[in-house]
Coordinates of C-alpha atoms and ligand atoms in Angstrom, one line a residue:
X1 CA 70.6 58.0 11.3
X2 CA 72.0 56.1 8.5
X3 CA 70.7 54.6 5.2
X4 CA 73.0 51.8 3.5
X5 CA 72.4 51.1 0.2
X6 CA 73.5 46.9 0.1
X7 CA 74.6 44.9 -2.6
X8 CA 72.0 41.5 -3.7
X9 CA 71.2 39.6 -6.1
X10 CA 67.7 38.1 -7.3
X11 CA 66.3 34.8 -6.2
X12 CA 64.6 32.6 -9.1
X13 CA 61.6 31.9 -6.6
X14 CA 59.8 34.6 -5.4
X15 CA 56.3 34.5 -7.7
X16 CA 53.8 34.9 -5.2
X17 CA 51.2 32.1 -4.8
X18 CA 47.3 31.7 -4.6
X19 CA 48.2 34.6 -1.6
X20 CA 51.0 36.1 -1.4
X21 CA 55.3 34.8 -1.2
X22 CA 54.8 31.7 1.1
X23 CA 58.1 29.6 1.8
X24 CA 59.7 28.2 4.9
X25 CA 60.9 30.0 7.5
X26 CA 64.4 28.5 6.4
X27 CA 64.3 30.5 3.0
X28 CA 63.1 33.5 4.7
X29 CA 65.9 33.8 6.9
X30 CA 68.6 32.7 4.0
X31 CA 70.2 36.4 3.3
X32 CA 68.5 39.4 1.3
X33 CA 65.5 37.2 0.8
X34 CA 62.8 39.2 2.3
X35 CA 64.5 42.0 1.8
X36 CA 64.6 41.5 -2.2
X37 CA 61.2 41.7 -1.9
X38 CA 60.1 43.9 0.5
X39 CA 62.4 46.5 -1.9
X40 CA 60.5 44.8 -4.8
X41 CA 56.9 46.1 -3.3
X42 CA 58.7 49.5 -2.4
X43 CA 59.8 49.4 -6.1
X44 CA 56.9 48.9 -8.0
X45 CA 54.5 51.3 -5.9
X46 CA 55.3 54.3 -5.5
X47 CA 55.2 54.6 -1.5
X48 CA 56.7 58.0 -0.8
X49 CA 55.5 59.6 1.8
X50 CA 52.3 57.5 1.7
X51 CA 50.7 55.6 5.1
X52 CA 51.2 51.9 5.4
X53 CA 50.2 49.3 7.4
X54 CA 52.2 46.4 8.4
X55 CA 51.4 43.2 11.1
X56 CA 51.0 39.7 10.7
X57 CA 49.5 36.5 12.5
X58 CA 52.7 36.5 15.3
X59 CA 53.8 33.7 13.9
X60 CA 57.9 32.6 14.8
X61 CA 59.8 35.3 12.3
X62 CA 57.0 37.6 12.1
X63 CA 58.6 40.3 15.3
X64 CA 62.1 40.4 13.1
X65 CA 60.4 40.4 9.7
X66 CA 58.3 43.5 10.8
X67 CA 61.9 45.8 12.0
X68 CA 63.4 44.9 8.5
X69 CA 60.1 45.9 7.4
X70 CA 60.2 49.0 9.2
X71 CA 63.8 50.1 8.9
X72 CA 63.2 49.5 4.6
X73 CA 60.0 51.5 5.0
X74 CA 62.2 54.2 6.4
X75 CA 64.7 54.2 4.1
X76 CA 62.7 54.3 1.0
X77 CA 60.7 57.4 1.8
X78 CA 57.4 55.9 3.4
X79 CA 55.6 58.7 5.1
X80 CA 53.6 56.9 8.1
X81 CA 53.5 53.0 9.1
X82 CA 50.6 52.1 11.5
X83 CA 52.3 49.0 13.3
X84 CA 49.7 46.5 15.2
X85 CA 51.1 45.9 19.0
X86 CA 53.6 43.3 19.1
X87 CA 53.4 43.1 15.2
X88 CA 49.9 41.3 15.4
X89 CA 47.6 41.8 13.1
X90 CA 45.0 39.1 11.7
X91 CA 44.6 39.4 8.5
X92 CA 40.9 40.3 8.4
X93 CA 41.9 43.3 10.8
X94 CA 44.8 44.4 9.0
X95 CA 42.0 44.9 5.8
X96 CA 40.0 46.8 8.0
X97 CA 43.0 49.2 9.4
X98 CA 43.8 49.9 5.7
X99 CA 40.7 50.7 5.2
X100 CA 39.6 52.6 8.2
X101 CA 42.6 54.6 8.1
X102 CA 42.7 54.9 3.9
X103 CA 46.2 54.1 3.7
X104 CA 47.7 53.3 0.7
X105 CA 48.1 50.0 1.3
X106 CA 49.3 47.0 4.2
X107 CA 52.2 44.5 4.6
X108 CA 50.1 41.5 5.8
X109 CA 52.8 38.3 7.0
X110 CA 51.6 34.9 7.5
X111 CA 51.1 31.9 5.7
X112 CA 47.9 31.1 6.6
X113 CA 46.8 28.1 8.4
X114 CA 50.3 26.1 7.1
X115 CA 52.5 25.1 10.8
X116 CA 54.7 27.7 12.4
X117 CA 58.1 28.2 14.1
X118 CA 61.8 27.8 12.9
X119 CA 60.9 24.9 10.7
X120 CA 57.1 26.0 9.6
X121 CA 56.2 28.4 6.6
X122 CA 56.4 32.2 6.5
X123 CA 55.2 34.2 4.3
X124 CA 54.0 37.9 3.2
X125 CA 51.8 39.6 0.6
X126 CA 51.0 43.5 -0.1
X127 CA 47.5 44.6 -0.3
X128 CA 46.0 47.4 -1.7
X129 CA 44.0 50.5 -0.7
X130 CA 41.0 48.8 -0.5
X131 CA 42.7 46.8 2.3
X132 CA 42.7 43.4 -0.4
X133 CA 45.3 41.7 -1.6
X134 CA 46.9 43.3 -4.9
X135 CA 46.0 42.1 -7.9
X136 CA 47.9 40.0 -10.3
X137 CA 49.3 42.7 -12.0
X138 CA 50.6 44.8 -9.1
X139 CA 52.3 41.0 -7.4
X140 CA 53.6 40.0 -11.5
X141 CA 55.1 43.6 -11.4
X142 CA 56.3 43.0 -7.7
X143 CA 57.9 39.8 -9.1
X144 CA 59.6 40.6 -12.6
X145 CA 61.1 43.5 -10.1
X146 CA 62.2 40.4 -8.0
X147 CA 64.0 39.2 -10.9
X148 CA 66.7 41.9 -11.6
X149 CA 67.0 43.6 -8.1
X150 CA 70.5 44.6 -7.4
X151 CA 70.6 46.2 -4.5
X152 CA 68.4 47.7 -1.2
X153 CA 67.4 50.2 1.5
X154 CA 67.5 49.9 4.7
X155 CA 68.2 52.4 7.8
X156 CA 71.0 52.1 10.6
X157 CA 68.5 52.2 13.5
X158 CA 68.0 50.4 16.5
X159 CA 64.8 47.9 16.8
X160 CA 61.4 49.7 18.1
X161 CA 59.6 48.5 20.7
X162 CA 56.2 47.1 19.6
X163 CA 54.9 46.1 22.4
X164 CA 52.9 49.1 23.8
X165 CA 50.7 51.7 21.8
X166 CA 52.8 54.7 21.1
X167 CA 53.6 57.0 18.4
X168 CA 57.7 57.0 16.9
X169 CA 60.0 58.8 14.8
X170 CA 62.0 56.3 13.0
X171 CA 64.4 58.6 10.7
X172 CA 61.8 61.0 8.7
X173 CA 59.3 58.5 8.9
X174 CA 56.5 57.9 11.7
X175 CA 55.7 55.0 13.1
X176 CA 52.1 54.5 15.2
X177 CA 51.6 51.3 17.1
X178 CA 48.3 50.8 17.5
X179 CA 45.6 48.4 19.6
X180 CA 45.2 45.0 16.9
X181 CA 41.8 44.7 18.5
X182 CA 40.0 47.5 19.4
X183 CA 39.5 49.0 15.6
X184 CA 38.2 45.8 14.4
X185 CA 35.9 45.0 17.3
X186 CA 34.3 48.5 16.5
X187 CA 33.6 47.3 13.0
X188 CA 31.9 44.2 14.2
X189 CA 29.3 46.0 16.4
X190 CA 28.7 48.2 13.3
X191 CA 27.2 45.0 11.4
X192 CA 25.6 42.5 14.5
X193 CA 23.4 43.0 16.8
X194 CA 25.8 42.5 20.2
X195 CA 22.8 43.2 22.1
X196 CA 21.1 40.6 20.6
X197 CA 24.0 37.7 20.7
X198 CA 25.1 38.6 24.4
X199 CA 21.1 37.9 25.4
X200 CA 21.8 34.1 23.8
X201 CA 25.1 33.6 25.7
X202 CA 24.2 34.8 28.5
X203 CA 20.9 32.8 28.6
X204 CA 22.1 29.7 30.5
X205 CA 20.3 28.3 27.6
X206 CA 23.4 28.1 24.8
X207 CA 26.8 27.3 25.1
X208 CA 29.3 27.9 23.0
X209 CA 32.8 26.5 22.3
X210 CA 36.0 28.7 19.8
X211 CA 39.1 26.9 18.9
X212 CA 41.7 29.9 18.3
X213 CA 44.1 27.1 17.3
X214 CA 47.2 28.8 19.2
X215 CA 46.5 31.8 16.6
X216 CA 46.2 34.6 15.7
X217 CA 42.6 34.9 16.8
X218 CA 43.1 34.3 20.4
X219 CA 43.3 37.9 21.6
X220 CA 40.2 39.4 19.3
X221 CA 38.4 35.9 20.8
X222 CA 38.3 36.5 24.6
X223 CA 37.8 39.9 23.9
X224 CA 34.5 39.7 21.8
X225 CA 32.8 36.3 23.2
X226 CA 34.2 36.5 26.7
X227 CA 34.6 40.1 27.2
X228 CA 32.3 41.8 25.1
X229 CA 29.6 39.3 24.9
X230 CA 29.6 38.0 28.0
X231 CA 30.3 34.4 27.3
X232 CA 32.2 32.3 30.7
X233 CA 35.7 32.4 30.4
X234 CA 36.7 29.5 28.9
X235 CA 34.8 29.3 25.9
X236 CA 37.3 30.3 24.1
X237 CA 39.9 27.3 24.0
X238 CA 43.3 27.1 22.8
X239 CA 42.9 30.8 23.2
X240 CA 46.8 31.9 23.9
X241 CA 48.8 32.9 20.9
X242 CA 52.2 30.9 20.1
X243 CA 54.8 31.7 17.7
X244 CA 54.4 27.9 16.8
X245 CA 50.5 27.7 17.8
X246 CA 51.7 25.0 19.9
X247 CA 52.8 22.4 17.5
X248 CA 49.6 22.3 15.8
X249 CA 48.9 23.0 12.1
X250 CA 46.2 26.3 12.6
X251 CA 43.3 25.1 9.8
X252 CA 40.0 25.0 10.8
X253 CA 39.0 21.5 9.3
X254 CA 38.0 18.0 11.0
X255 CA 41.5 17.0 10.8
X256 CA 43.3 20.0 12.3
X257 CA 40.5 21.5 15.0
X258 CA 40.0 17.7 16.4
X259 CA 40.2 19.3 19.7
X260 CA 37.0 21.6 19.3
X261 CA 35.9 18.0 17.0
X262 CA 36.2 16.4 20.2
X263 CA 34.4 18.7 22.6
X264 CA 31.1 19.3 19.5
X265 CA 30.7 15.4 18.8
X266 CA 31.7 14.4 22.7
X267 CA 28.8 14.4 25.2
X268 CA 27.0 17.2 26.8
X269 CA 28.3 19.6 23.2
X270 CA 27.5 22.4 23.3
X271 CA 25.5 24.1 20.8
X272 CA 27.8 25.7 18.7
X273 CA 31.1 25.8 17.8
X274 CA 33.8 27.3 16.3
X275 CA 37.9 27.7 15.1
X276 CA 39.8 29.6 12.8
X277 CA 43.4 30.3 10.9
X278 CA 46.3 31.0 11.4
X279 CA 45.8 34.5 10.6
X280 CA 41.8 34.4 11.3
X281 CA 40.8 34.7 7.6
X282 CA 39.3 31.1 7.5
X283 CA 36.4 29.6 9.8
X284 CA 34.9 26.4 9.9
X285 CA 31.4 26.3 12.0
X286 CA 29.4 23.1 14.1
X287 CA 26.6 22.7 15.5
X288 CA 25.9 19.9 18.1
X289 CA 27.3 16.1 16.5
X290 CA 26.9 18.3 12.8
X291 CA 29.4 20.1 10.1
X292 CA 29.0 23.0 8.6
X293 CA 30.2 23.1 5.4
X294 CA 31.9 25.7 3.9
X295 CA 29.8 26.0 1.0
X296 CA 26.8 25.4 2.7
X297 CA 27.5 27.1 5.0
X298 CA 27.5 30.3 2.6
X299 CA 24.7 29.7 1.3
X300 CA 23.1 29.7 4.5
X301 CA 24.5 33.1 5.1
X302 CA 23.2 34.3 1.9
X303 CA 19.7 32.9 2.4
X304 CA 19.8 34.5 6.2
X305 CA 21.3 38.0 5.4
X306 CA 18.3 39.4 6.0
X307 CA 18.0 38.8 10.0
X308 CA 21.5 40.8 10.5
X309 CA 22.0 44.8 10.8
X310 CA 24.7 45.0 8.2
X311 CA 22.7 43.1 5.6
X312 CA 18.9 43.8 6.1
X313 CA 18.3 46.0 3.4
X314 CA 19.5 43.0 1.0
X315 CA 22.4 41.9 -0.7
X316 CA 23.9 43.0 -4.1
X317 CA 24.9 40.1 -5.3
X318 CA 27.0 36.9 -3.7
X319 CA 30.4 35.3 -5.3
X320 CA 31.7 32.4 -5.3
X321 CA 35.0 30.2 -6.2
X322 CA 34.5 28.0 -8.3
X323 CA 35.5 24.4 -6.5
X324 CA 32.7 25.4 -4.1
X325 CA 29.9 23.9 -4.9
X326 CA 26.9 25.8 -6.1
X327 CA 24.5 25.6 -3.0
X328 CA 24.6 30.2 -2.8
X329 CA 23.2 30.0 -6.4
X330 CA 20.2 28.2 -5.8
X331 CA 19.9 30.6 -2.8
X332 CA 20.6 33.6 -5.3
X333 CA 18.3 32.8 -7.6
X334 CA 15.5 32.3 -5.8
X335 CA 16.5 36.0 -4.0
X336 CA 16.8 36.9 -7.4
X337 CA 20.2 38.2 -7.2
X338 CA 23.9 37.8 -9.4
X339 CA 25.8 34.6 -8.3
X340 CA 29.5 35.2 -9.6
X341 CA 31.6 32.4 -10.4
X342 CA 35.8 32.9 -9.6
X343 CA 38.7 31.5 -9.5
X344 CA 40.4 30.2 -6.5
X345 CA 41.4 32.7 -4.1
X346 CA 40.3 35.6 -2.8
X347 CA 42.0 38.5 -4.5
X348 CA 39.1 37.4 -7.5
X349 CA 36.7 39.1 -5.2
X350 CA 38.3 42.6 -4.6
X351 CA 36.4 43.5 -7.5
X352 CA 33.1 42.3 -7.0
X353 CA 33.1 43.6 -3.9
X354 CA 34.7 47.3 -4.4
X355 CA 31.9 47.6 -7.5
X356 CA 29.0 46.1 -5.4
X357 CA 28.1 43.8 -7.6
X358 CA 28.5 41.5 -4.8
X359 CA 28.0 41.3 -1.0
X360 CA 28.9 37.9 0.1
X361 CA 31.1 35.6 -0.9
X362 CA 33.3 32.4 0.0
X363 CA 35.4 29.3 -0.8
X364 CA 35.5 25.9 -0.2
X365 CA 38.3 26.4 1.8
X366 CA 36.7 27.3 5.1
X367 CA 36.7 31.4 3.7
X368 CA 33.8 33.6 3.9
X369 CA 33.5 37.6 4.1
X370 CA 31.9 40.4 2.9
X371 CA 32.3 43.9 1.9
X372 CA 33.0 45.3 4.8
X373 CA 37.2 44.3 4.4
X374 CA 38.9 43.3 1.6
X375 CA 40.1 39.9 3.1
X376 CA 37.7 36.8 4.0
X377 CA 37.5 36.8 7.9
X378 CA 36.6 34.1 10.4
X379 CA 35.3 36.0 13.3
X380 CA 32.9 37.5 11.4
X381 CA 31.6 34.0 9.7
X382 CA 31.3 32.9 13.5
X383 CA 29.8 36.5 14.5
X384 CA 27.2 36.4 12.2
X385 CA 26.1 32.7 12.7
X386 CA 25.5 33.7 16.2
X387 CA 23.2 36.2 15.3
X388 CA 21.3 33.8 12.8
X389 CA 21.1 31.6 15.7
X390 CA 19.7 34.3 18.7
X391 CA 17.1 35.3 16.2
X392 CA 16.2 32.0 14.7
X393 CA 16.5 30.1 17.9
X394 CA 16.7 26.7 16.4
X395 CA 20.2 24.8 16.7
X396 CA 22.3 24.7 13.9
X397 CA 21.7 21.5 12.8
X398 CA 18.1 22.1 12.3
X399 CA 18.9 25.4 10.5
X400 CA 21.1 23.5 7.8
X401 CA 18.5 20.7 7.1
X402 CA 15.9 23.1 6.6
X403 CA 17.5 25.4 4.3
X404 CA 18.3 21.3 2.2
X405 CA 14.6 21.3 2.5
X406 CA 13.9 24.3 0.7
X407 CA 16.6 24.2 -1.5
X408 CA 17.6 21.1 -1.8
X409 CA 21.3 19.3 -0.7
X410 CA 24.8 20.1 -2.5
X411 CA 26.8 16.8 -1.4
X412 CA 30.5 18.4 -1.1
X413 CA 34.2 16.8 -1.1
X414 CA 37.4 17.9 -1.2
X415 CA 40.4 15.2 -1.6
X416 CA 43.6 16.7 -1.4
X417 CA 46.9 14.9 -2.3
X418 CA 49.4 16.4 -0.2
X419 CA 53.3 16.6 -1.0
X420 CA 52.9 14.4 -4.2
X421 CA 56.1 15.1 -6.6
X422 CA 55.6 18.4 -8.4
X423 CA 56.9 17.2 -11.8
X424 CA 54.6 14.1 -12.1
X425 CA 51.6 16.3 -10.9
X426 CA 52.2 18.8 -13.8
X427 CA 52.5 15.9 -16.3
X428 CA 49.3 14.7 -14.6
X429 CA 47.6 17.8 -15.7
X430 CA 49.1 18.3 -18.9
X431 CA 47.2 14.9 -20.0
X432 CA 44.3 15.8 -18.2
X433 CA 44.4 18.9 -20.6
X434 CA 45.0 17.1 -23.2
X435 CA 41.8 14.8 -22.9
X436 CA 38.7 18.0 -22.7
X437 CA 38.3 18.1 -25.8
X438 CA 37.1 14.8 -26.6
X439 CA 35.4 13.6 -23.0
X440 CA 31.8 15.6 -23.7
X441 CA 29.2 12.8 -24.3
X442 CA 31.8 10.3 -22.9
X443 CA 29.8 8.1 -20.3
X444 CA 31.2 7.0 -17.2
X445 CA 29.0 4.4 -15.5
X446 CA 25.5 6.2 -15.0
X447 CA 27.0 9.9 -15.7
X448 CA 27.2 11.0 -18.6
X449 CA 30.2 14.4 -19.7
X450 CA 27.7 17.3 -20.6
X451 CA 31.1 20.0 -20.6
X452 CA 34.8 19.9 -19.4
X453 CA 37.1 22.6 -19.7
X454 CA 39.9 24.5 -17.9
X455 CA 38.1 27.2 -15.9
X456 CA 38.9 30.4 -17.6
X457 CA 37.9 33.9 -16.0
X458 CA 37.1 37.4 -17.1
X459 CA 36.7 40.2 -14.4
X460 CA 33.3 41.7 -15.1
X461 CA 34.9 45.0 -13.5
X462 CA 38.1 45.2 -15.4
X463 CA 38.0 42.6 -18.3
X464 CA 41.1 41.3 -16.9
X465 CA 41.4 37.5 -18.0
X466 CA 42.7 34.6 -15.8
X467 CA 43.1 31.5 -17.3
X468 CA 44.2 27.5 -16.7
X469 CA 42.5 28.4 -13.4
X470 CA 41.4 24.7 -12.9
X471 CA 39.6 21.6 -15.1
X472 CA 35.9 21.0 -14.6
X473 CA 34.0 17.9 -16.0
X474 CA 30.5 18.2 -15.4
X475 CA 27.6 15.6 -16.1
X476 CA 24.4 15.7 -17.1
X477 CA 23.2 15.4 -14.4
X478 CA 24.5 18.9 -12.5
X479 CA 27.5 16.7 -10.4
X480 CA 30.8 17.9 -11.1
X481 CA 34.5 17.3 -10.5
X482 CA 37.1 19.9 -10.4
X483 CA 40.5 18.9 -10.3
X484 CA 43.9 22.3 -9.4
X485 CA 47.0 21.8 -8.2
X486 CA 47.5 23.9 -5.0
X487 CA 49.0 27.7 -5.5
X488 CA 49.6 27.7 -1.5
X489 CA 51.5 24.9 -0.7
X490 CA 55.4 24.5 -0.2
X491 CA 56.3 21.4 -0.4
X492 CA 55.9 19.5 -3.5
X493 CA 52.7 20.0 -5.2
X494 CA 49.3 19.8 -3.9
X495 CA 46.6 18.0 -5.9
X496 CA 43.1 19.0 -5.3
X497 CA 40.1 16.6 -6.3
X498 CA 36.7 18.6 -6.0
X499 CA 33.6 16.3 -5.8
X500 CA 29.7 17.7 -5.8
X501 CA 26.8 16.0 -6.4
X502 CA 22.7 17.5 -5.9
X503 CA 20.0 15.7 -3.9
X504 CA 16.7 17.3 -4.4
X505 CA 15.2 14.5 -2.1
X506 CA 14.5 15.5 1.0
X507 CA 14.8 11.9 2.1
X508 CA 18.3 11.4 0.8
X509 CA 20.0 13.9 2.2
X510 CA 20.8 11.7 5.4
X511 CA 23.1 9.7 3.3
X512 CA 26.8 9.4 4.1
X513 CA 28.9 12.1 1.9
X514 CA 31.8 9.9 0.5
X515 CA 29.0 7.3 -0.2
X516 CA 27.1 9.6 -1.9
X517 CA 29.9 11.1 -3.8
X518 CA 31.7 7.5 -4.5
X519 CA 30.8 7.0 -7.8
X520 CA 32.7 10.4 -9.1
X521 CA 35.3 9.4 -7.0
X522 CA 36.2 7.0 -8.8
X523 CA 35.3 8.6 -12.1
X524 CA 37.7 11.5 -11.0
X525 CA 40.4 9.0 -9.9
X526 CA 40.2 6.8 -13.4
X527 CA 39.5 10.2 -15.6
X528 CA 43.2 12.1 -14.0
X529 CA 45.3 7.9 -13.5
X530 CA 45.7 9.4 -9.7
X531 CA 47.3 6.5 -8.2
X532 CA 49.6 6.2 -11.2
X533 CA 50.5 9.9 -11.0
X534 CA 50.4 10.2 -7.3
X535 CA 51.9 7.1 -6.4
X536 CA 49.1 7.3 -3.5
X537 CA 46.8 4.6 -2.8
X538 CA 44.3 7.7 -1.0
X539 CA 44.3 10.8 -0.4
X540 CA 46.0 12.8 2.4
X541 CA 42.8 14.5 3.5
X542 CA 39.1 14.3 2.7
X543 CA 36.9 17.4 3.6
Ligands
G1P1 C1 43.8 27.5 -0.5 C2 42.6 27.4 -0.9 C3 41.7 28.8 -1.9 C4 42.1 30.0 -0.7 C5 43.8 30.0 -0.8 C6 44.0 30.7 0.6 O1 44.7 27.8 -2.2 O2 41.9 26.5 -2.2 O3 40.3 28.6 -1.7 O4 42.1 31.1 -1.1 O5 44.0 28.7 0.1 O6 43.7 30.4 1.9 P1 45.2 26.3 -3.1 O7 46.3 26.1 -1.9 O8 44.2 25.4 -3.2 O9 45.8 27.4 -3.8
ZN2 ZN1 44.3 32.1 6.4

């Protein structure tokens, strides 16, 4: 077998965003595009003779990309590659496999919740030894390398058969095709009371519906809920993973998981519903006719963690991204544990988990997880909820309402303006930044500005500083507005407006969220002049 060195020219657009390099499939298919990024990983990190993991969410181009990566890894002297069968590994399972095998790192292929197929998106990111996304200093170094790269190495060899478990040789490199589901289930069994959950699911008194949105968790969900935990066949819907996710948008929210929403809000609705995204790291939790916001979900899991075997000894702390509501802060305060506020993106939780400062973490964007891996984990969140439901014997709605009575309710919503003009969106943010120093003390209707800043985070473990992570305007009554531009979109810019207010009075917990937040929404739109800069009358998606 022959190693070829192929000349290339750098691309100037390979800066990884919030969760890796994410572009349309068409861009990834352009000559040398994938290869440049992969070679930049190998050039930046010393992977010779090391073990790496590779797998992806099974979207279109996953198979081709994995064959290329394997041949490049062999040409670059990697010692051993562990590959999910069929090229499949959900993002949390990839993290689990890296950790379990003490691999040097892993290459995870996914564009998460973005649509797939020939006209959809693709993505790639590098995870480090702890199983989590590489920290910024590594992603920056990889990016710098993409700007100067002039050649890459690849082995001339036939494609490997990845569809059955087994061991292969690619030149000097060992390739092991592993079951993508088994190690993950083993980890879940070590955390949750599977016997108790099985009793619940087979009691005849409790029904659940899991919607995999034709994405990667289909195989995992069938194996866990139906085969292992005894739920009836059909519990998992849209459970066959497809390269284009059946043409859908594999994002577990009220808009894109509409099949599930119809079931849970319909007649004869089951007791519990959940969905996960393209690569299996996000989750949405529903009760019968009831939606649990991700921020509330994190707070409820934190408050009930002692009921779950893997967390019964207590939590070291909890962490949430800055735009996530402060609901979990109140639980942390009561439990007497630390609560950390990090920038958006899962990679910021890694150090806190490694240093055992936090045990649970979450984001408002349907991401929840713990120190069991270093990625957010959709099915883990579903099992966590099931474990709590099995122990408490109450409905989802009862559990959340009791939670609000105890801690007060944080009304919360996110308004997204998608695919707006990027230059104008940046102008809007620049203008907002220029207003910040003068906002304090200003009155908007009944709301007075208590503070305003562009969020900056100093990592408590390594001292690294991340600036310009979102504009926050806080009011004297504890309400908050946050503005951020998305780092994961692939078309134009996406403006996110996050809104939060706190209501201690239980008699007002039934209010409609958008109504409760209406004054703040108006203030946000006014301060940022959203209509003018986005040319939009209304948000694209309201969550
Ligand atoms: C979005 C979410 C963020 C999440 C990321 C990856 O990033 O807001 O919380 O970590 O996707 O799932 P954004 O597009 O806002 O940069
Ligand atoms: Zn995802």
